[in-house]
């Protein structure tokens, strides 16, 4: 049974987000949303790129920006989020960003594998 004279421990790391600064919570949430929105950015990039058959320069730029936003969300967001979560000693955020990184790595590996198979020459054709 604790006594009234026991001193509270102030140096113990806390996993509750209420002890974090508001800016850190916003950055973690923003990186999570950026990663979550990456598939939407890829799909919109494809739709805008295929929809602008007349090669309007504005829509070409929009398509490229959406493409790089999607790539950045898949690659950069989990890496930066993991670094921030390690720095702030946030175990739930570390787990979340580690899972996001693993899923991103798996999707990128499958996309590269698909790309390799899609670029193969058909039998009887020379490339």
PDB file of N, CA and C in Angstrom, residues 32-104:
ATOM      1  N   UNK A  32       0.235  10.373 -40.925  1.00  0.00           N
ATOM      2  CA  UNK A  32      -0.646   9.212 -41.071  1.00  0.00           C
ATOM      3  C   UNK A  32      -1.676   9.455 -42.173  1.00  0.00           C
ATOM      4  N   UNK A  33      -2.254  10.642 -42.195  1.00  0.00           N
ATOM      5  CA  UNK A  33      -3.233  10.965 -43.242  1.00  0.00           C
ATOM      6  C   UNK A  33      -2.590  11.023 -44.623  1.00  0.00           C
ATOM      7  N   UNK A  34      -1.365  11.543 -44.693  1.00  0.00           N
ATOM      8  CA  UNK A  34      -0.659  11.604 -45.978  1.00  0.00           C
ATOM      9  C   UNK A  34      -0.446  10.195 -46.514  1.00  0.00           C
ATOM     10  N   UNK A  35      -0.024   9.281 -45.647  1.00  0.00           N
ATOM     11  CA  UNK A  35       0.181   7.904 -46.076  1.00  0.00           C
ATOM     12  C   UNK A  35      -1.138   7.264 -46.503  1.00  0.00           C
ATOM     13  N   UNK A  36      -2.195   7.543 -45.749  1.00  0.00           N
ATOM     14  CA  UNK A  36      -3.504   6.963 -46.064  1.00  0.00           C
ATOM     15  C   UNK A  36      -4.067   7.501 -47.373  1.00  0.00           C
ATOM     16  N   UNK A  37      -3.722   8.724 -47.719  1.00  0.00           N
ATOM     17  CA  UNK A  37      -4.247   9.334 -48.943  1.00  0.00           C
ATOM     18  C   UNK A  37      -3.397   9.024 -50.172  1.00  0.00           C
ATOM     19  N   UNK A  38      -2.286   8.357 -50.003  1.00  0.00           N
ATOM     20  CA  UNK A  38      -1.398   8.062 -51.144  1.00  0.00           C
ATOM     21  C   UNK A  38      -2.066   7.244 -52.238  1.00  0.00           C
ATOM     22  N   UNK A  39      -2.833   6.192 -51.914  1.00  0.00           N
ATOM     23  CA  UNK A  39      -3.502   5.469 -53.006  1.00  0.00           C
ATOM     24  C   UNK A  39      -4.473   6.344 -53.794  1.00  0.00           C
ATOM     25  N   UNK A  40      -5.145   7.249 -53.110  1.00  0.00           N
ATOM     26  CA  UNK A  40      -6.064   8.165 -53.796  1.00  0.00           C
ATOM     27  C   UNK A  40      -5.286   9.070 -54.740  1.00  0.00           C
ATOM     28  N   UNK A  41      -4.115   9.538 -54.296  1.00  0.00           N
ATOM     29  CA  UNK A  41      -3.286  10.398 -55.149  1.00  0.00           C
ATOM     30  C   UNK A  41      -2.816   9.638 -56.387  1.00  0.00           C
ATOM     31  N   UNK A  42      -2.436   8.363 -56.223  1.00  0.00           N
ATOM     32  CA  UNK A  42      -2.030   7.558 -57.381  1.00  0.00           C
ATOM     33  C   UNK A  42      -3.182   7.395 -58.362  1.00  0.00           C
ATOM     34  N   UNK A  43      -4.360   7.078 -57.867  1.00  0.00           N
ATOM     35  CA  UNK A  43      -5.516   6.875 -58.745  1.00  0.00           C
ATOM     36  C   UNK A  43      -5.886   8.176 -59.457  1.00  0.00           C
ATOM     37  N   UNK A  44      -5.899   9.286 -58.718  1.00  0.00           N
ATOM     38  CA  UNK A  44      -6.204  10.569 -59.345  1.00  0.00           C
ATOM     39  C   UNK A  44      -5.150  10.953 -60.374  1.00  0.00           C
ATOM     40  N   UNK A  45      -3.893  10.632 -60.095  1.00  0.00           N
ATOM     41  CA  UNK A  45      -2.829  10.913 -61.058  1.00  0.00           C
ATOM     42  C   UNK A  45      -3.051  10.144 -62.355  1.00  0.00           C
ATOM     43  N   UNK A  46      -3.453   8.904 -62.230  1.00  0.00           N
ATOM     44  CA  UNK A  46      -3.721   8.093 -63.414  1.00  0.00           C
ATOM     45  C   UNK A  46      -4.929   8.626 -64.176  1.00  0.00           C
ATOM     46  N   UNK A  47      -5.985   8.961 -63.454  1.00  0.00           N
ATOM     47  CA  UNK A  47      -7.204   9.464 -64.097  1.00  0.00           C
ATOM     48  C   UNK A  47      -6.928  10.792 -64.801  1.00  0.00           C
ATOM     49  N   UNK A  48      -6.222  11.686 -64.119  1.00  0.00           N
ATOM     50  CA  UNK A  48      -5.927  12.989 -64.724  1.00  0.00           C
ATOM     51  C   UNK A  48      -4.974  12.819 -65.901  1.00  0.00           C
ATOM     52  N   UNK A  49      -3.985  11.937 -65.747  1.00  0.00           N
ATOM     53  CA  UNK A  49      -3.026  11.719 -66.835  1.00  0.00           C
ATOM     54  C   UNK A  49      -3.664  11.112 -68.069  1.00  0.00           C
ATOM     55  N   UNK A  50      -4.562  10.149 -67.861  1.00  0.00           N
ATOM     56  CA  UNK A  50      -5.239   9.533 -69.004  1.00  0.00           C
ATOM     57  C   UNK A  50      -6.343  10.417 -69.547  1.00  0.00           C
ATOM     58  N   UNK A  51      -6.918  11.263 -68.692  1.00  0.00           N
ATOM     59  CA  UNK A  51      -8.004  12.127 -69.131  1.00  0.00           C
ATOM     60  C   UNK A  51      -7.541  13.303 -69.957  1.00  0.00           C
ATOM     61  N   UNK A  52      -6.275  13.672 -69.825  1.00  0.00           N
ATOM     62  CA  UNK A  52      -5.784  14.828 -70.586  1.00  0.00           C
ATOM     63  C   UNK A  52      -5.070  14.348 -71.836  1.00  0.00           C
ATOM     64  N   UNK A  53      -5.846  13.798 -72.757  1.00  0.00           N
ATOM     65  CA  UNK A  53      -5.286  13.270 -74.005  1.00  0.00           C
ATOM     66  C   UNK A  53      -4.728  14.376 -74.891  1.00  0.00           C
ATOM     67  N   UNK A  54      -5.268  15.590 -74.752  1.00  0.00           N
ATOM     68  CA  UNK A  54      -4.795  16.681 -75.594  1.00  0.00           C
ATOM     69  C   UNK A  54      -3.507  17.296 -75.058  1.00  0.00           C
ATOM     70  N   UNK A  55      -2.987  16.753 -73.979  1.00  0.00           N
ATOM     71  CA  UNK A  55      -1.719  17.167 -73.374  1.00  0.00           C
ATOM     72  C   UNK A  55      -1.717  18.637 -72.973  1.00  0.00           C
ATOM     73  N   UNK A  56      -2.754  19.013 -72.245  1.00  0.00           N
ATOM     74  CA  UNK A  56      -2.810  20.352 -71.688  1.00  0.00           C
ATOM     75  C   UNK A  56      -1.721  20.454 -70.620  1.00  0.00           C
ATOM     76  N   UNK A  57      -0.852  21.461 -70.681  1.00  0.00           N
ATOM     77  CA  UNK A  57       0.267  21.546 -69.736  1.00  0.00           C
ATOM     78  C   UNK A  57      -0.181  21.643 -68.273  1.00  0.00           C
ATOM     79  N   UNK A  58      -1.291  22.301 -68.024  1.00  0.00           N
ATOM     80  CA  UNK A  58      -1.765  22.419 -66.645  1.00  0.00           C
ATOM     81  C   UNK A  58      -2.104  21.059 -66.067  1.00  0.00           C
ATOM     82  N   UNK A  59      -2.847  20.240 -66.805  1.00  0.00           N
ATOM     83  CA  UNK A  59      -3.244  18.928 -66.294  1.00  0.00           C
ATOM     84  C   UNK A  59      -2.069  17.965 -66.238  1.00  0.00           C
ATOM     85  N   UNK A  60      -1.083  18.166 -67.104  1.00  0.00           N
ATOM     86  CA  UNK A  60       0.144  17.372 -67.013  1.00  0.00           C
ATOM     87  C   UNK A  60       0.855  17.660 -65.690  1.00  0.00           C
ATOM     88  N   UNK A  61       0.932  18.930 -65.303  1.00  0.00           N
ATOM     89  CA  UNK A  61       1.573  19.314 -64.043  1.00  0.00           C
ATOM     90  C   UNK A  61       0.778  18.770 -62.858  1.00  0.00           C
ATOM     91  N   UNK A  62      -0.554  18.851 -62.931  1.00  0.00           N
ATOM     92  CA  UNK A  62      -1.393  18.313 -61.860  1.00  0.00           C
ATOM     93  C   UNK A  62      -1.165  16.812 -61.709  1.00  0.00           C
ATOM     94  N   UNK A  63      -1.070  16.121 -62.819  1.00  0.00           N
ATOM     95  CA  UNK A  63      -0.843  14.681 -62.784  1.00  0.00           C
ATOM     96  C   UNK A  63       0.505  14.345 -62.148  1.00  0.00           C
ATOM     97  N   UNK A  64       1.543  15.090 -62.514  1.00  0.00           N
ATOM     98  CA  UNK A  64       2.878  14.842 -61.954  1.00  0.00           C
ATOM     99  C   UNK A  64       2.916  15.164 -60.463  1.00  0.00           C
ATOM    100  N   UNK A  65       2.283  16.249 -60.056  1.00  0.00           N
ATOM    101  CA  UNK A  65       2.249  16.610 -58.634  1.00  0.00           C
ATOM    102  C   UNK A  65       1.517  15.537 -57.830  1.00  0.00           C
ATOM    103  N   UNK A  66       0.400  15.053 -58.338  1.00  0.00           N
ATOM    104  CA  UNK A  66      -0.322  13.986 -57.649  1.00  0.00           C
ATOM    105  C   UNK A  66       0.502  12.703 -57.581  1.00  0.00           C
ATOM    106  N   UNK A  67       1.216  12.391 -58.650  1.00  0.00           N
ATOM    107  CA  UNK A  67       2.049  11.193 -58.656  1.00  0.00           C
ATOM    108  C   UNK A  67       3.148  11.286 -57.604  1.00  0.00           C
ATOM    109  N   UNK A  68       3.862  12.411 -57.562  1.00  0.00           N
ATOM    110  CA  UNK A  68       4.937  12.553 -56.583  1.00  0.00           C
ATOM    111  C   UNK A  68       4.412  12.694 -55.165  1.00  0.00           C
ATOM    112  N   UNK A  69       3.220  13.231 -55.001  1.00  0.00           N
ATOM    113  CA  UNK A  69       2.607  13.275 -53.677  1.00  0.00           C
ATOM    114  C   UNK A  69       2.301  11.866 -53.189  1.00  0.00           C
ATOM    115  N   UNK A  70       1.823  11.025 -54.089  1.00  0.00           N
ATOM    116  CA  UNK A  70       1.558   9.633 -53.726  1.00  0.00           C
ATOM    117  C   UNK A  70       2.823   8.873 -53.408  1.00  0.00           C
ATOM    118  N   UNK A  71       3.864   9.061 -54.209  1.00  0.00           N
ATOM    119  CA  UNK A  71       5.138   8.390 -53.949  1.00  0.00           C
ATOM    120  C   UNK A  71       5.737   8.870 -52.629  1.00  0.00           C
ATOM    121  N   UNK A  72       5.670  10.165 -52.396  1.00  0.00           N
ATOM    122  CA  UNK A  72       6.181  10.702 -51.130  1.00  0.00           C
ATOM    123  C   UNK A  72       5.424  10.174 -49.936  1.00  0.00           C
ATOM    124  N   UNK A  73       4.115  10.038 -50.082  1.00  0.00           N
ATOM    125  CA  UNK A  73       3.318   9.504 -48.981  1.00  0.00           C
ATOM    126  C   UNK A  73       3.648   8.060 -48.671  1.00  0.00           C
ATOM    127  N   UNK A  74       3.966   7.287 -49.690  1.00  0.00           N
ATOM    128  CA  UNK A  74       4.282   5.876 -49.480  1.00  0.00           C
ATOM    129  C   UNK A  74       5.685   5.716 -48.887  1.00  0.00           C
ATOM    130  N   UNK A  75       6.637   6.514 -49.349  1.00  0.00           N
ATOM    131  CA  UNK A  75       8.031   6.327 -48.961  1.00  0.00           C
ATOM    132  C   UNK A  75       8.438   7.227 -47.794  1.00  0.00           C
ATOM    133  N   UNK A  76       8.127   8.497 -47.888  1.00  0.00           N
ATOM    134  CA  UNK A  76       8.644   9.476 -46.928  1.00  0.00           C
ATOM    135  C   UNK A  76       7.847   9.496 -45.629  1.00  0.00           C
ATOM    136  N   UNK A  77       6.531   9.411 -45.709  1.00  0.00           N
ATOM    137  CA  UNK A  77       5.700   9.542 -44.507  1.00  0.00           C
ATOM    138  C   UNK A  77       6.007   8.491 -43.438  1.00  0.00           C
ATOM    139  N   UNK A  78       6.119   7.197 -43.766  1.00  0.00           N
ATOM    140  CA  UNK A  78       6.457   6.240 -42.703  1.00  0.00           C
ATOM    141  C   UNK A  78       7.855   6.451 -42.124  1.00  0.00           C
ATOM    142  N   UNK A  79       8.811   6.848 -42.956  1.00  0.00           N
ATOM    143  CA  UNK A  79      10.179   7.045 -42.463  1.00  0.00           C
ATOM    144  C   UNK A  79      10.260   8.232 -41.508  1.00  0.00           C
ATOM    145  N   UNK A  80       9.696   9.355 -41.904  1.00  0.00           N
ATOM    146  CA  UNK A  80       9.718  10.534 -41.034  1.00  0.00           C
ATOM    147  C   UNK A  80       8.889  10.280 -39.782  1.00  0.00           C
ATOM    148  N   UNK A  81       7.743   9.647 -39.940  1.00  0.00           N
ATOM    149  CA  UNK A  81       6.898   9.344 -38.783  1.00  0.00           C
ATOM    150  C   UNK A  81       7.578   8.428 -37.791  1.00  0.00           C
ATOM    151  N   UNK A  82       8.312   7.444 -38.292  1.00  0.00           N
ATOM    152  CA  UNK A  82       9.031   6.534 -37.404  1.00  0.00           C
ATOM    153  C   UNK A  82      10.132   7.275 -36.655  1.00  0.00           C
ATOM    154  N   UNK A  83      10.838   8.156 -37.339  1.00  0.00           N
ATOM    155  CA  UNK A  83      11.872   8.943 -36.665  1.00  0.00           C
ATOM    156  C   UNK A  83      11.273   9.840 -35.581  1.00  0.00           C
ATOM    157  N   UNK A  84      10.163  10.478 -35.889  1.00  0.00           N
ATOM    158  CA  UNK A  84       9.521  11.349 -34.901  1.00  0.00           C
ATOM    159  C   UNK A  84       8.991  10.540 -33.723  1.00  0.00           C
ATOM    160  N   UNK A  85       8.408   9.388 -34.000  1.00  0.00           N
ATOM    161  CA  UNK A  85       7.880   8.549 -32.921  1.00  0.00           C
ATOM    162  C   UNK A  85       8.994   8.024 -32.024  1.00  0.00           C
ATOM    163  N   UNK A  86      10.149   7.682 -32.611  1.00  0.00           N
ATOM    164  CA  UNK A  86      11.287   7.266 -31.787  1.00  0.00           C
ATOM    165  C   UNK A  86      11.787   8.421 -30.937  1.00  0.00           C
ATOM    166  N   UNK A  87      11.848   9.596 -31.531  1.00  0.00           N
ATOM    167  CA  UNK A  87      12.341  10.772 -30.803  1.00  0.00           C
ATOM    168  C   UNK A  87      11.420  11.133 -29.633  1.00  0.00           C
ATOM    169  N   UNK A  88      10.128  11.010 -29.832  1.00  0.00           N
ATOM    170  CA  UNK A  88       9.154  11.362 -28.791  1.00  0.00           C
ATOM    171  C   UNK A  88       8.830  10.193 -27.870  1.00  0.00           C
ATOM    172  N   UNK A  89       9.414   9.026 -28.129  1.00  0.00           N
ATOM    173  CA  UNK A  89       9.200   7.820 -27.323  1.00  0.00           C
ATOM    174  C   UNK A  89       7.723   7.437 -27.249  1.00  0.00           C
ATOM    175  N   UNK A  90       7.091   7.419 -28.406  1.00  0.00           N
ATOM    176  CA  UNK A  90       5.679   7.076 -28.489  1.00  0.00           C
ATOM    177  C   UNK A  90       5.528   5.675 -29.070  1.00  0.00           C
ATOM    178  N   UNK A  91       5.271   4.710 -28.206  1.00  0.00           N
ATOM    179  CA  UNK A  91       5.181   3.315 -28.633  1.00  0.00           C
ATOM    180  C   UNK A  91       4.035   3.064 -29.610  1.00  0.00           C
ATOM    181  N   UNK A  92       2.821   3.577 -29.381  1.00  0.00           N
ATOM    182  CA  UNK A  92       1.748   3.329 -30.366  1.00  0.00           C
ATOM    183  C   UNK A  92       2.060   3.929 -31.745  1.00  0.00           C
ATOM    184  N   UNK A  93       2.651   5.104 -31.755  1.00  0.00           N
ATOM    185  CA  UNK A  93       2.996   5.725 -33.036  1.00  0.00           C
ATOM    186  C   UNK A  93       4.123   4.953 -33.714  1.00  0.00           C
ATOM    187  N   UNK A  94       5.072   4.438 -32.931  1.00  0.00           N
ATOM    188  CA  UNK A  94       6.142   3.628 -33.513  1.00  0.00           C
ATOM    189  C   UNK A  94       5.584   2.384 -34.189  1.00  0.00           C
ATOM    190  N   UNK A  95       4.652   1.731 -33.492  1.00  0.00           N
ATOM    191  CA  UNK A  95       4.034   0.540 -34.086  1.00  0.00           C
ATOM    192  C   UNK A  95       3.287   0.889 -35.361  1.00  0.00           C
ATOM    193  N   UNK A  96       2.526   1.973 -35.306  1.00  0.00           N
ATOM    194  CA  UNK A  96       1.738   2.387 -36.469  1.00  0.00           C
ATOM    195  C   UNK A  96       2.645   2.668 -37.664  1.00  0.00           C
ATOM    196  N   UNK A  97       3.713   3.431 -37.459  1.00  0.00           N
ATOM    197  CA  UNK A  97       4.592   3.775 -38.572  1.00  0.00           C
ATOM    198  C   UNK A  97       5.421   2.583 -39.036  1.00  0.00           C
ATOM    199  N   UNK A  98       5.747   1.667 -38.149  1.00  0.00           N
ATOM    200  CA  UNK A  98       6.453   0.451 -38.567  1.00  0.00           C
ATOM    201  C   UNK A  98       5.553  -0.410 -39.452  1.00  0.00           C
ATOM    202  N   UNK A  99       4.289  -0.524 -39.084  1.00  0.00           N
ATOM    203  CA  UNK A  99       3.339  -1.278 -39.911  1.00  0.00           C
ATOM    204  C   UNK A  99       3.132  -0.568 -41.249  1.00  0.00           C
ATOM    205  N   UNK A 100       3.023   0.755 -41.217  1.00  0.00           N
ATOM    206  CA  UNK A 100       2.870   1.509 -42.459  1.00  0.00           C
ATOM    207  C   UNK A 100       4.072   1.295 -43.369  1.00  0.00           C
ATOM    208  N   UNK A 101       5.273   1.301 -42.798  1.00  0.00           N
ATOM    209  CA  UNK A 101       6.477   1.066 -43.589  1.00  0.00           C
ATOM    210  C   UNK A 101       6.508  -0.331 -44.181  1.00  0.00           C
ATOM    211  N   UNK A 102       6.082  -1.334 -43.399  1.00  0.00           N
ATOM    212  CA  UNK A 102       6.065  -2.712 -43.901  1.00  0.00           C
ATOM    213  C   UNK A 102       5.053  -2.869 -45.035  1.00  0.00           C
ATOM    214  N   UNK A 103       3.885  -2.271 -44.875  1.00  0.00           N
ATOM    215  CA  UNK A 103       2.874  -2.346 -45.934  1.00  0.00           C
ATOM    216  C   UNK A 103       3.366  -1.619 -47.183  1.00  0.00           C
ATOM    217  N   UNK A 104       3.980  -0.460 -47.009  1.00  0.00           N
ATOM    218  CA  UNK A 104       4.512   0.281 -48.151  1.00  0.00           C
ATOM    219  C   UNK A 104       5.594  -0.515 -48.868  1.00  0.00           C
TER     220      UNK A 104
END
